[in-house]
JSON list of C-alpha atoms in Angstrom, two decimals:
[
{"chain": "A", "resi": 1025, "resn": "ARG", "atom": "CA", "xyz": [-74.01, 6.48, -11.62]},
{"chain": "A", "resi": 1026, "resn": "SER", "atom": "CA", "xyz": [-77.12, 6.97, -9.51]},
{"chain": "A", "resi": 1027, "resn": "HIS", "atom": "CA", "xyz": [-80.01, 9.04, -10.90]},
{"chain": "A", "resi": 1028, "resn": "ASP", "atom": "CA", "xyz": [-82.49, 8.72, -8.05]},
{"chain": "A", "resi": 1029, "resn": "ASN", "atom": "CA", "xyz": [-83.63, 12.34, -8.38]},
{"chain": "A", "resi": 1030, "resn": "LEU", "atom": "CA", "xyz": [-83.71, 12.43, -12.16]},
{"chain": "A", "resi": 1031, "resn": "LYS", "atom": "CA", "xyz": [-87.09, 13.33, -13.70]},
{"chain": "A", "resi": 1032, "resn": "LEU", "atom": "CA", "xyz": [-87.98, 12.47, -17.28]},
{"chain": "A", "resi": 1033, "resn": "TYR", "atom": "CA", "xyz": [-90.68, 14.21, -19.30]},
{"chain": "A", "resi": 1034, "resn": "ALA", "atom": "CA", "xyz": [-92.13, 12.80, -22.52]},
{"chain": "A", "resi": 1035, "resn": "LYS", "atom": "CA", "xyz": [-94.79, 13.91, -24.95]},
{"chain": "A", "resi": 1036, "resn": "PHE", "atom": "CA", "xyz": [-96.26, 11.52, -27.49]},
{"chain": "A", "resi": 1037, "resn": "THR", "atom": "CA", "xyz": [-97.91, 12.66, -30.70]},
{"chain": "A", "resi": 1038, "resn": "ARG", "atom": "CA", "xyz": [-99.67, 10.63, -33.35]},
{"chain": "A", "resi": 1039, "resn": "LEU", "atom": "CA", "xyz": [-97.77, 10.28, -36.59]},
{"chain": "A", "resi": 1040, "resn": "GLN", "atom": "CA", "xyz": [-99.24, 12.26, -39.45]},
{"chain": "A", "resi": 1041, "resn": "ASP", "atom": "CA", "xyz": [-99.88, 9.23, -41.62]},
{"chain": "A", "resi": 1042, "resn": "GLY", "atom": "CA", "xyz": [-103.06, 10.48, -43.27]},
{"chain": "A", "resi": 1043, "resn": "LYS", "atom": "CA", "xyz": [-105.15, 8.07, -41.26]},
{"chain": "A", "resi": 1044, "resn": "SER", "atom": "CA", "xyz": [-108.15, 8.80, -39.06]},
{"chain": "A", "resi": 1045, "resn": "TYR", "atom": "CA", "xyz": [-108.83, 6.88, -35.88]},
{"chain": "A", "resi": 1046, "resn": "ILE", "atom": "CA", "xyz": [-112.37, 6.02, -34.74]},
{"chain": "A", "resi": 1047, "resn": "THR", "atom": "CA", "xyz": [-112.38, 4.84, -31.12]},
{"chain": "A", "resi": 1048, "resn": "THR", "atom": "CA", "xyz": [-115.38, 2.88, -29.82]},
{"chain": "A", "resi": 1049, "resn": "SER", "atom": "CA", "xyz": [-116.53, 1.95, -26.32]},
{"chain": "A", "resi": 1050, "resn": "VAL", "atom": "CA", "xyz": [-119.63, 0.26, -24.90]},
{"chain": "A", "resi": 1051, "resn": "LYS", "atom": "CA", "xyz": [-121.24, -0.72, -21.59]},
{"chain": "A", "resi": 1052, "resn": "GLY", "atom": "CA", "xyz": [-123.97, -3.33, -21.30]},
{"chain": "A", "resi": 1053, "resn": "GLY", "atom": "CA", "xyz": [-123.58, -4.65, -24.85]},
{"chain": "A", "resi": 1054, "resn": "SER", "atom": "CA", "xyz": [-121.21, -5.03, -27.79]},
{"chain": "A", "resi": 1055, "resn": "ILE", "atom": "CA", "xyz": [-119.89, -2.63, -30.45]},
{"chain": "A", "resi": 1056, "resn": "SER", "atom": "CA", "xyz": [-117.69, -2.63, -33.55]},
{"chain": "A", "resi": 1057, "resn": "ASN", "atom": "CA", "xyz": [-113.94, -2.58, -32.92]},
{"chain": "A", "resi": 1058, "resn": "ASP", "atom": "CA", "xyz": [-111.82, 0.56, -33.22]},
{"chain": "A", "resi": 1059, "resn": "VAL", "atom": "CA", "xyz": [-111.30, 1.58, -36.85]},
{"chain": "A", "resi": 1060, "resn": "ILE", "atom": "CA", "xyz": [-108.36, 3.11, -38.73]},
{"chain": "A", "resi": 1061, "resn": "ALA", "atom": "CA", "xyz": [-109.86, 4.88, -41.74]},
{"chain": "A", "resi": 1062, "resn": "ASN", "atom": "CA", "xyz": [-108.54, 6.67, -44.80]},
{"chain": "A", "resi": 1063, "resn": "LYS", "atom": "CA", "xyz": [-109.61, 10.17, -45.64]},
{"chain": "A", "resi": 1064, "resn": "GLY", "atom": "CA", "xyz": [-113.05, 10.20, -47.23]},
{"chain": "A", "resi": 1065, "resn": "ASP", "atom": "CA", "xyz": [-114.02, 6.74, -45.97]},
{"chain": "A", "resi": 1066, "resn": "LYS", "atom": "CA", "xyz": [-117.51, 5.85, -44.81]},
{"chain": "A", "resi": 1067, "resn": "VAL", "atom": "CA", "xyz": [-117.43, 3.97, -41.52]},
{"chain": "A", "resi": 1068, "resn": "VAL", "atom": "CA", "xyz": [-120.44, 2.25, -39.97]},
{"chain": "A", "resi": 1069, "resn": "VAL", "atom": "CA", "xyz": [-120.24, 1.46, -36.25]},
{"chain": "A", "resi": 1070, "resn": "SER", "atom": "CA", "xyz": [-122.79, -1.13, -35.11]},
{"chain": "A", "resi": 1071, "resn": "TYR", "atom": "CA", "xyz": [-123.85, -1.94, -31.57]},
{"chain": "A", "resi": 1072, "resn": "LYS", "atom": "CA", "xyz": [-126.30, -4.25, -29.80]},
{"chain": "A", "resi": 1073, "resn": "PRO", "atom": "CA", "xyz": [-127.35, -4.84, -26.18]},
{"chain": "A", "resi": 1074, "resn": "ASN", "atom": "CA", "xyz": [-126.68, -7.81, -23.99]},
{"chain": "A", "resi": 1075, "resn": "LYS", "atom": "CA", "xyz": [-129.71, -9.91, -23.08]},
{"chain": "A", "resi": 1076, "resn": "GLY", "atom": "CA", "xyz": [-132.00, -7.99, -20.77]},
{"chain": "A", "resi": 1077, "resn": "TYR", "atom": "CA", "xyz": [-130.60, -4.57, -21.72]},
{"chain": "A", "resi": 1078, "resn": "VAL", "atom": "CA", "xyz": [-131.88, -1.69, -23.89]},
{"chain": "A", "resi": 1079, "resn": "LEU", "atom": "CA", "xyz": [-130.19, 1.30, -25.50]},
{"chain": "A", "resi": 1080, "resn": "ASN", "atom": "CA", "xyz": [-129.79, 4.25, -23.14]},
{"chain": "A", "resi": 1081, "resn": "SER", "atom": "CA", "xyz": [-127.47, 6.70, -24.91]},
{"chain": "A", "resi": 1082, "resn": "VAL", "atom": "CA", "xyz": [-125.03, 7.17, -27.80]},
{"chain": "A", "resi": 1083, "resn": "THR", "atom": "CA", "xyz": [-122.33, 9.83, -27.52]},
{"chain": "A", "resi": 1084, "resn": "VAL", "atom": "CA", "xyz": [-120.36, 10.90, -30.60]},
{"chain": "A", "resi": 1085, "resn": "ASP", "atom": "CA", "xyz": [-117.33, 13.14, -30.14]},
{"chain": "A", "resi": 1086, "resn": "GLY", "atom": "CA", "xyz": [-118.57, 14.09, -26.67]},
{"chain": "A", "resi": 1087, "resn": "VAL", "atom": "CA", "xyz": [-122.12, 14.97, -27.77]},
{"chain": "A", "resi": 1088, "resn": "LYS", "atom": "CA", "xyz": [-125.18, 12.80, -27.10]},
{"chain": "A", "resi": 1089, "resn": "ILE", "atom": "CA", "xyz": [-127.22, 12.08, -30.21]},
{"chain": "A", "resi": 1090, "resn": "ASP", "atom": "CA", "xyz": [-130.87, 11.17, -30.78]},
{"chain": "A", "resi": 1091, "resn": "ILE", "atom": "CA", "xyz": [-130.98, 7.40, -30.21]},
{"chain": "A", "resi": 1092, "resn": "SER", "atom": "CA", "xyz": [-134.35, 7.12, -31.97]},
{"chain": "A", "resi": 1093, "resn": "LYS", "atom": "CA", "xyz": [-132.49, 7.90, -35.21]},
{"chain": "A", "resi": 1094, "resn": "TYR", "atom": "CA", "xyz": [-129.59, 5.58, -34.48]},
{"chain": "A", "resi": 1095, "resn": "PRO", "atom": "CA", "xyz": [-131.03, 2.56, -32.61]},
{"chain": "A", "resi": 1096, "resn": "THR", "atom": "CA", "xyz": [-128.47, -0.02, -33.82]},
{"chain": "A", "resi": 1097, "resn": "SER", "atom": "CA", "xyz": [-125.66, 1.82, -35.65]},
{"chain": "A", "resi": 1098, "resn": "TYR", "atom": "CA", "xyz": [-124.05, 5.17, -36.44]},
{"chain": "A", "resi": 1099, "resn": "THR", "atom": "CA", "xyz": [-122.34, 6.15, -39.69]},
{"chain": "A", "resi": 1100, "resn": "PHE", "atom": "CA", "xyz": [-119.34, 8.46, -40.01]},
{"chain": "A", "resi": 1101, "resn": "GLU", "atom": "CA", "xyz": [-119.56, 9.96, -43.51]},
{"chain": "A", "resi": 1102, "resn": "ASN", "atom": "CA", "xyz": [-116.55, 11.24, -45.48]},
{"chain": "A", "resi": 1103, "resn": "VAL", "atom": "CA", "xyz": [-114.10, 10.72, -42.62]},
{"chain": "A", "resi": 1104, "resn": "ASP", "atom": "CA", "xyz": [-111.50, 13.46, -42.28]},
{"chain": "A", "resi": 1105, "resn": "GLY", "atom": "CA", "xyz": [-110.25, 13.31, -38.70]},
{"chain": "A", "resi": 1106, "resn": "ASP", "atom": "CA", "xyz": [-110.38, 11.31, -35.50]},
{"chain": "A", "resi": 1107, "resn": "HIS", "atom": "CA", "xyz": [-113.71, 10.45, -33.82]},
{"chain": "A", "resi": 1108, "resn": "THR", "atom": "CA", "xyz": [-115.02, 8.74, -30.70]},
{"chain": "A", "resi": 1109, "resn": "ILE", "atom": "CA", "xyz": [-118.30, 6.94, -30.13]},
{"chain": "A", "resi": 1110, "resn": "SER", "atom": "CA", "xyz": [-119.51, 5.65, -26.77]},
{"chain": "A", "resi": 1111, "resn": "VAL", "atom": "CA", "xyz": [-122.67, 3.56, -26.34]},
{"chain": "A", "resi": 1112, "resn": "LEU", "atom": "CA", "xyz": [-124.46, 2.86, -23.06]},
{"chain": "A", "resi": 1113, "resn": "PHE", "atom": "CA", "xyz": [-127.10, 0.18, -22.59]},
{"chain": "A", "resi": 1114, "resn": "LYS", "atom": "CA", "xyz": [-129.22, -0.01, -19.45]},
{"chain": "A", "resi": 1115, "resn": "VAL", "atom": "CA", "xyz": [-131.01, -2.87, -17.72]},
{"chain": "A", "resi": 1116, "resn": "LYS", "atom": "CA", "xyz": [-134.48, -3.47, -19.13]},
{"chain": "A", "resi": 1117, "resn": "LEU", "atom": "CA", "xyz": [-136.92, -3.59, -16.22]},
{"chain": "A", "resi": 1118, "resn": "GLY", "atom": "CA", "xyz": [-140.52, -4.71, -16.33]},
{"chain": "A", "resi": 1119, "resn": "LYS", "atom": "CA", "xyz": [-143.46, -2.67, -15.11]},
{"chain": "A", "resi": 1120, "resn": "ALA", "atom": "CA", "xyz": [-144.14, -3.02, -11.40]},
{"chain": "A", "resi": 1121, "resn": "THR", "atom": "CA", "xyz": [-147.50, -4.31, -10.13]},
{"chain": "A", "resi": 1122, "resn": "LEU", "atom": "CA", "xyz": [-149.02, -3.22, -6.83]},
{"chain": "A", "resi": 1123, "resn": "SER", "atom": "CA", "xyz": [-150.44, -6.19, -4.94]},
{"chain": "A", "resi": 1124, "resn": "GLY", "atom": "CA", "xyz": [-151.95, -4.54, -1.89]},
{"chain": "A", "resi": 1125, "resn": "ILE", "atom": "CA", "xyz": [-152.57, -1.42, 0.15]},
{"chain": "A", "resi": 1126, "resn": "LYS", "atom": "CA", "xyz": [-153.82, -1.05, 3.72]},
{"chain": "A", "resi": 1127, "resn": "THR", "atom": "CA", "xyz": [-153.95, 1.51, 6.50]},
{"chain": "A", "resi": 1128, "resn": "GLY", "atom": "CA", "xyz": [-153.62, 1.20, 10.23]},
{"chain": "A", "resi": 1129, "resn": "ASN", "atom": "CA", "xyz": [-152.32, 3.10, 13.25]},
{"chain": "A", "resi": 1130, "resn": "GLY", "atom": "CA", "xyz": [-151.93, 6.32, 11.28]},
{"chain": "A", "resi": 1131, "resn": "LYS", "atom": "CA", "xyz": [-149.82, 4.71, 8.54]},
{"chain": "A", "resi": 1132, "resn": "ILE", "atom": "CA", "xyz": [-150.31, 3.27, 5.05]},
{"chain": "A", "resi": 1133, "resn": "GLN", "atom": "CA", "xyz": [-148.57, 0.14, 3.80]},
{"chain": "A", "resi": 1134, "resn": "VAL", "atom": "CA", "xyz": [-148.16, -0.50, 0.08]},
{"chain": "A", "resi": 1135, "resn": "SER", "atom": "CA", "xyz": [-146.93, -3.84, -1.29]},
{"chain": "A", "resi": 1136, "resn": "TRP", "atom": "CA", "xyz": [-146.02, -5.10, -4.78]},
{"chain": "A", "resi": 1137, "resn": "LYS", "atom": "CA", "xyz": [-144.74, -8.08, -6.76]},
{"chain": "A", "resi": 1138, "resn": "ALA", "atom": "CA", "xyz": [-141.02, -8.59, -7.45]},
{"chain": "A", "resi": 1139, "resn": "VAL", "atom": "CA", "xyz": [-139.64, -7.34, -10.77]},
{"chain": "A", "resi": 1140, "resn": "ASN", "atom": "CA", "xyz": [-136.89, -9.38, -12.44]},
{"chain": "A", "resi": 1141, "resn": "ARG", "atom": "CA", "xyz": [-133.38, -7.81, -12.16]},
{"chain": "A", "resi": 1142, "resn": "ALA", "atom": "CA", "xyz": [-134.61, -4.97, -9.91]},
{"chain": "A", "resi": 1143, "resn": "LYS", "atom": "CA", "xyz": [-132.14, -3.87, -7.22]},
{"chain": "A", "resi": 1144, "resn": "GLU", "atom": "CA", "xyz": [-134.62, -1.62, -5.42]},
{"chain": "A", "resi": 1145, "resn": "TYR", "atom": "CA", "xyz": [-137.97, 0.07, -5.81]},
{"chain": "A", "resi": 1146, "resn": "LYS", "atom": "CA", "xyz": [-139.02, 3.73, -5.95]},
{"chain": "A", "resi": 1147, "resn": "VAL", "atom": "CA", "xyz": [-142.31, 4.68, -4.28]},
{"chain": "A", "resi": 1148, "resn": "TYR", "atom": "CA", "xyz": [-144.38, 7.65, -5.47]},
{"chain": "A", "resi": 1149, "resn": "ARG", "atom": "CA", "xyz": [-147.35, 9.33, -3.79]},
{"chain": "A", "resi": 1150, "resn": "SER", "atom": "CA", "xyz": [-150.10, 11.72, -4.82]},
{"chain": "A", "resi": 1151, "resn": "THR", "atom": "CA", "xyz": [-153.08, 13.35, -3.13]},
{"chain": "A", "resi": 1152, "resn": "ASN", "atom": "CA", "xyz": [-155.00, 13.96, -6.36]},
{"chain": "A", "resi": 1153, "resn": "GLY", "atom": "CA", "xyz": [-154.04, 10.98, -8.53]},
{"chain": "A", "resi": 1154, "resn": "LYS", "atom": "CA", "xyz": [-152.32, 13.22, -11.08]},
{"chain": "A", "resi": 1155, "resn": "LYS", "atom": "CA", "xyz": [-149.08, 14.67, -9.75]},
{"chain": "A", "resi": 1156, "resn": "TYR", "atom": "CA", "xyz": [-146.80, 12.13, -8.04]},
{"chain": "A", "resi": 1157, "resn": "THR", "atom": "CA", "xyz": [-143.79, 12.78, -5.84]},
{"chain": "A", "resi": 1158, "resn": "LEU", "atom": "CA", "xyz": [-141.02, 10.32, -4.96]},
{"chain": "A", "resi": 1159, "resn": "ILE", "atom": "CA", "xyz": [-141.29, 9.61, -1.22]},
{"chain": "A", "resi": 1160, "resn": "GLY", "atom": "CA", "xyz": [-138.82, 6.78, -0.73]},
{"chain": "A", "resi": 1161, "resn": "SER", "atom": "CA", "xyz": [-136.81, 3.81, -1.94]},
{"chain": "A", "resi": 1162, "resn": "THR", "atom": "CA", "xyz": [-136.57, 0.28, -0.57]},
{"chain": "A", "resi": 1163, "resn": "LYS", "atom": "CA", "xyz": [-135.14, -3.14, -1.41]},
{"chain": "A", "resi": 1164, "resn": "GLU", "atom": "CA", "xyz": [-138.19, -4.84, 0.13]},
{"chain": "A", "resi": 1165, "resn": "LEU", "atom": "CA", "xyz": [-141.52, -5.62, -1.52]},
{"chain": "A", "resi": 1166, "resn": "LYS", "atom": "CA", "xyz": [-143.42, -3.25, 0.73]},
{"chain": "A", "resi": 1167, "resn": "TYR", "atom": "CA", "xyz": [-143.24, 0.31, 1.97]},
{"chain": "A", "resi": 1168, "resn": "ILE", "atom": "CA", "xyz": [-144.78, 1.85, 5.09]},
{"chain": "A", "resi": 1169, "resn": "ASP", "atom": "CA", "xyz": [-145.66, 5.52, 4.77]},
{"chain": "A", "resi": 1170, "resn": "GLY", "atom": "CA", "xyz": [-145.77, 7.12, 8.21]},
{"chain": "A", "resi": 1171, "resn": "THR", "atom": "CA", "xyz": [-146.17, 10.70, 6.99]},
{"chain": "A", "resi": 1172, "resn": "VAL", "atom": "CA", "xyz": [-149.88, 10.57, 6.16]},
{"chain": "A", "resi": 1173, "resn": "LYS", "atom": "CA", "xyz": [-152.74, 12.64, 7.56]},
{"chain": "A", "resi": 1174, "resn": "ALA", "atom": "CA", "xyz": [-155.81, 10.84, 8.88]},
{"chain": "A", "resi": 1175, "resn": "GLY", "atom": "CA", "xyz": [-158.86, 11.19, 6.63]},
{"chain": "A", "resi": 1176, "resn": "THR", "atom": "CA", "xyz": [-156.83, 12.13, 3.52]},
{"chain": "A", "resi": 1177, "resn": "LYS", "atom": "CA", "xyz": [-156.93, 9.90, 0.44]},
{"chain": "A", "resi": 1178, "resn": "TYR", "atom": "CA", "xyz": [-153.51, 8.97, -0.97]},
{"chain": "A", "resi": 1179, "resn": "TYR", "atom": "CA", "xyz": [-152.57, 7.43, -4.30]},
{"chain": "A", "resi": 1180, "resn": "TYR", "atom": "CA", "xyz": [-149.44, 5.30, -4.75]},
{"chain": "A", "resi": 1181, "resn": "LYS", "atom": "CA", "xyz": [-147.31, 4.04, -7.62]},
{"chain": "A", "resi": 1182, "resn": "VAL", "atom": "CA", "xyz": [-144.06, 2.07, -7.58]},
{"chain": "A", "resi": 1183, "resn": "ALA", "atom": "CA", "xyz": [-141.27, 1.53, -10.13]},
{"chain": "A", "resi": 1184, "resn": "ALA", "atom": "CA", "xyz": [-138.36, -0.93, -10.25]},
{"chain": "A", "resi": 1185, "resn": "TYR", "atom": "CA", "xyz": [-134.82, 0.47, -10.33]},
{"chain": "A", "resi": 1186, "resn": "ALA", "atom": "CA", "xyz": [-131.37, -1.01, -11.12]},
{"chain": "A", "resi": 1187, "resn": "ASN", "atom": "CA", "xyz": [-128.03, 0.51, -12.14]},
{"chain": "A", "resi": 1188, "resn": "GLY", "atom": "CA", "xyz": [-129.46, 3.83, -13.30]},
{"chain": "A", "resi": 1189, "resn": "SER", "atom": "CA", "xyz": [-132.40, 2.22, -15.08]},
{"chain": "A", "resi": 1190, "resn": "LEU", "atom": "CA", "xyz": [-135.95, 2.99, -13.95]},
{"chain": "A", "resi": 1191, "resn": "GLY", "atom": "CA", "xyz": [-138.82, 0.76, -15.01]},
{"chain": "A", "resi": 1192, "resn": "ALA", "atom": "CA", "xyz": [-142.33, 1.90, -15.84]},
{"chain": "A", "resi": 1193, "resn": "LYS", "atom": "CA", "xyz": [-144.48, 3.02, -12.91]},
{"chain": "A", "resi": 1194, "resn": "SER", "atom": "CA", "xyz": [-147.24, 0.69, -11.78]},
{"chain": "A", "resi": 1195, "resn": "ALA", "atom": "CA", "xyz": [-150.92, 1.43, -12.03]},
{"chain": "A", "resi": 1196, "resn": "ALA", "atom": "CA", "xyz": [-152.06, 3.40, -8.99]},
{"chain": "A", "resi": 1197, "resn": "LYS", "atom": "CA", "xyz": [-153.84, 2.22, -5.86]},
{"chain": "A", "resi": 1198, "resn": "ASN", "atom": "CA", "xyz": [-155.46, 4.55, -3.34]},
{"chain": "A", "resi": 1199, "resn": "ILE", "atom": "CA", "xyz": [-156.75, 4.50, 0.21]},
{"chain": "A", "resi": 1200, "resn": "LYS", "atom": "CA", "xyz": [-157.90, 6.94, 2.88]},
{"chain": "A", "resi": 1201, "resn": "ALA", "atom": "CA", "xyz": [-155.47, 7.13, 5.80]},
{"chain": "A", "resi": 1202, "resn": "GLY", "atom": "CA", "xyz": [-156.86, 5.89, 9.10]},
{"chain": "A", "resi": 1203, "resn": "LYS", "atom": "CA", "xyz": [-156.38, 7.45, 12.50]},
{"chain": "A", "resi": 1204, "resn": "ALA", "atom": "CA", "xyz": [-153.50, 6.54, 14.78]},
{"chain": "A", "resi": 1205, "resn": "LEU", "atom": "CA", "xyz": [-154.49, 4.14, 17.56]},
{"chain": "A", "resi": 1206, "resn": "THR", "atom": "CA", "xyz": [-154.24, 5.17, 21.17]},
{"chain": "A", "resi": 1207, "resn": "ARG", "atom": "CA", "xyz": [-151.94, 3.23, 23.47]},
{"chain": "A", "resi": 1208, "resn": "ALA", "atom": "CA", "xyz": [-153.42, 0.05, 24.93]},
{"chain": "A", "resi": 1209, "resn": "LYS", "atom": "CA", "xyz": [-153.75, -0.08, 28.71]},
{"chain": "A", "resi": 1210, "resn": "LEU", "atom": "CA", "xyz": [-153.60, -3.24, 30.81]},
{"chain": "A", "resi": 1211, "resn": "THR", "atom": "CA", "xyz": [-156.30, -3.39, 33.49]},
{"chain": "A", "resi": 1212, "resn": "SER", "atom": "CA", "xyz": [-155.16, -6.56, 35.26]},
{"chain": "A", "resi": 1213, "resn": "VAL", "atom": "CA", "xyz": [-152.67, -9.42, 35.18]},
{"chain": "A", "resi": 1214, "resn": "VAL", "atom": "CA", "xyz": [-153.57, -12.41, 37.37]},
{"chain": "A", "resi": 1215, "resn": "ALA", "atom": "CA", "xyz": [-151.39, -15.51, 37.92]},
{"chain": "A", "resi": 1216, "resn": "LYS", "atom": "CA", "xyz": [-153.14, -18.60, 39.24]},
{"chain": "A", "resi": 1217, "resn": "ASN", "atom": "CA", "xyz": [-152.74, -22.38, 39.00]},
{"chain": "A", "resi": 1218, "resn": "GLY", "atom": "CA", "xyz": [-149.94, -22.23, 36.44]},
{"chain": "A", "resi": 1219, "resn": "LYS", "atom": "CA", "xyz": [-151.83, -19.77, 34.25]},
{"chain": "A", "resi": 1220, "resn": "VAL", "atom": "CA", "xyz": [-151.61, -16.02, 33.68]},
{"chain": "A", "resi": 1221, "resn": "THR", "atom": "CA", "xyz": [-154.61, -14.00, 32.54]},
{"chain": "A", "resi": 1222, "resn": "ALA", "atom": "CA", "xyz": [-154.09, -10.51, 31.15]},
{"chain": "A", "resi": 1223, "resn": "LYS", "atom": "CA", "xyz": [-156.90, -8.04, 30.50]},
{"chain": "A", "resi": 1224, "resn": "TRP", "atom": "CA", "xyz": [-156.86, -4.63, 28.85]},
{"chain": "A", "resi": 1225, "resn": "GLN", "atom": "CA", "xyz": [-159.14, -1.80, 27.80]},
{"chain": "A", "resi": 1226, "resn": "LYS", "atom": "CA", "xyz": [-160.72, -1.77, 24.36]},
{"chain": "A", "resi": 1227, "resn": "VAL", "atom": "CA", "xyz": [-159.01, 0.63, 21.93]},
{"chain": "A", "resi": 1228, "resn": "LYS", "atom": "CA", "xyz": [-161.26, 2.48, 19.50]},
{"chain": "A", "resi": 1229, "resn": "GLY", "atom": "CA", "xyz": [-160.51, 1.53, 15.91]},
{"chain": "A", "resi": 1230, "resn": "ALA", "atom": "CA", "xyz": [-158.40, -1.51, 16.81]},
{"chain": "A", "resi": 1231, "resn": "VAL", "atom": "CA", "xyz": [-159.05, -4.66, 14.78]},
{"chain": "A", "resi": 1232, "resn": "SER", "atom": "CA", "xyz": [-156.86, -6.94, 16.89]},
{"chain": "A", "resi": 1233, "resn": "TYR", "atom": "CA", "xyz": [-154.36, -6.86, 19.75]},
{"chain": "A", "resi": 1234, "resn": "LYS", "atom": "CA", "xyz": [-150.85, -8.24, 20.11]},
{"chain": "A", "resi": 1235, "resn": "LEU", "atom": "CA", "xyz": [-149.83, -9.50, 23.55]},
{"chain": "A", "resi": 1236, "resn": "TYR", "atom": "CA", "xyz": [-146.15, -9.58, 24.51]},
{"chain": "A", "resi": 1237, "resn": "ARG", "atom": "CA", "xyz": [-144.40, -11.18, 27.50]},
{"chain": "A", "resi": 1238, "resn": "SER", "atom": "CA", "xyz": [-141.02, -10.66, 29.13]},
{"chain": "A", "resi": 1239, "resn": "ALA", "atom": "CA", "xyz": [-139.03, -13.23, 31.13]},
{"chain": "A", "resi": 1240, "resn": "ASP", "atom": "CA", "xyz": [-136.09, -10.97, 32.00]},
{"chain": "A", "resi": 1241, "resn": "GLY", "atom": "CA", "xyz": [-137.66, -8.18, 34.00]},
{"chain": "A", "resi": 1242, "resn": "GLY", "atom": "CA", "xyz": [-138.89, -6.14, 31.05]},
{"chain": "A", "resi": 1243, "resn": "LYS", "atom": "CA", "xyz": [-135.65, -5.97, 29.08]},
{"chain": "A", "resi": 1244, "resn": "THR", "atom": "CA", "xyz": [-136.86, -7.95, 26.09]},
{"chain": "A", "resi": 1245, "resn": "TYR", "atom": "CA", "xyz": [-140.34, -9.03, 24.99]},
{"chain": "A", "resi": 1246, "resn": "LYS", "atom": "CA", "xyz": [-141.66, -11.85, 22.81]},
{"chain": "A", "resi": 1247, "resn": "LEU", "atom": "CA", "xyz": [-145.02, -12.01, 21.08]},
{"chain": "A", "resi": 1248, "resn": "VAL", "atom": "CA", "xyz": [-147.41, -14.37, 22.86]},
{"chain": "A", "resi": 1249, "resn": "THR", "atom": "CA", "xyz": [-150.48, -14.10, 20.68]},
{"chain": "A", "resi": 1250, "resn": "THR", "atom": "CA", "xyz": [-152.64, -11.95, 18.42]},
{"chain": "A", "resi": 1251, "resn": "THR", "atom": "CA", "xyz": [-156.31, -11.79, 19.40]},
{"chain": "A", "resi": 1252, "resn": "LYS", "atom": "CA", "xyz": [-159.48, -9.83, 18.72]},
{"chain": "A", "resi": 1253, "resn": "LYS", "atom": "CA", "xyz": [-160.54, -10.15, 22.38]},
{"chain": "A", "resi": 1254, "resn": "THR", "atom": "CA", "xyz": [-159.56, -7.89, 25.28]},
{"chain": "A", "resi": 1255, "resn": "SER", "atom": "CA", "xyz": [-158.15, -10.69, 27.42]},
{"chain": "A", "resi": 1256, "resn": "PHE", "atom": "CA", "xyz": [-155.92, -13.74, 27.06]},
{"chain": "A", "resi": 1257, "resn": "THR", "atom": "CA", "xyz": [-154.82, -16.60, 29.30]},
{"chain": "A", "resi": 1258, "resn": "THR", "atom": "CA", "xyz": [-151.45, -18.28, 28.90]},
{"chain": "A", "resi": 1259, "resn": "LYS", "atom": "CA", "xyz": [-150.97, -21.81, 30.21]},
{"chain": "A", "resi": 1260, "resn": "ASN", "atom": "CA", "xyz": [-148.01, -23.71, 31.70]},
{"chain": "A", "resi": 1261, "resn": "VAL", "atom": "CA", "xyz": [-146.33, -20.54, 33.00]},
{"chain": "A", "resi": 1262, "resn": "GLN", "atom": "CA", "xyz": [-143.52, -21.21, 35.45]},
{"chain": "A", "resi": 1263, "resn": "ASN", "atom": "CA", "xyz": [-143.91, -19.67, 38.93]},
{"chain": "A", "resi": 1264, "resn": "ALA", "atom": "CA", "xyz": [-147.52, -18.70, 38.18]},
{"chain": "A", "resi": 1265, "resn": "LYS", "atom": "CA", "xyz": [-149.59, -18.70, 41.38]}
]
């Protein structure tokens, strides 16, 4: 006989055998196995992190406990019922180190050294060196802050981050934001004898200039050179007259 539309309902209950069940779970380390205890037993649950991890939290019967009091184990005294214990270890990240800071064209660039096991980095900024605010995250080893005000001094710190774990913030570095540069203006471009000479006006505050050239009518440009002068001559240019 077919029973395609038949629905079955079942409810399972634990046998009343006088035993108590202590269920354990862990992430990022190891922990004692589940325990079946008799009434009145004392049960010690031990746990330890994997290499490169540190204790983040211990939750007993749904409530987080003070891990400073239970750094490696938790004891269930006079057991008289079921219990659960869940332990979470997090990645141990080193303290970040800022390696450089510079300003230019109305922006500030901060750079730092790589931190082992970091997945990304959090960047913090302050205008008084005391209160810092998170301004961005990046997977690179530098961050460009384009929201600064010229003439204002800014302080920066950075911290490594991975899988919910935040490393210690770096020592701070500070710098006064510079003014945004005005747009460069070409004054002449002369082609002669296989060479092209480009000249442009001096831009106040500029330290150097980057010269770009296009070979497809201005659709795409490639960097030709970086120079501190206000002119540059390229050689061996096809069709130069």
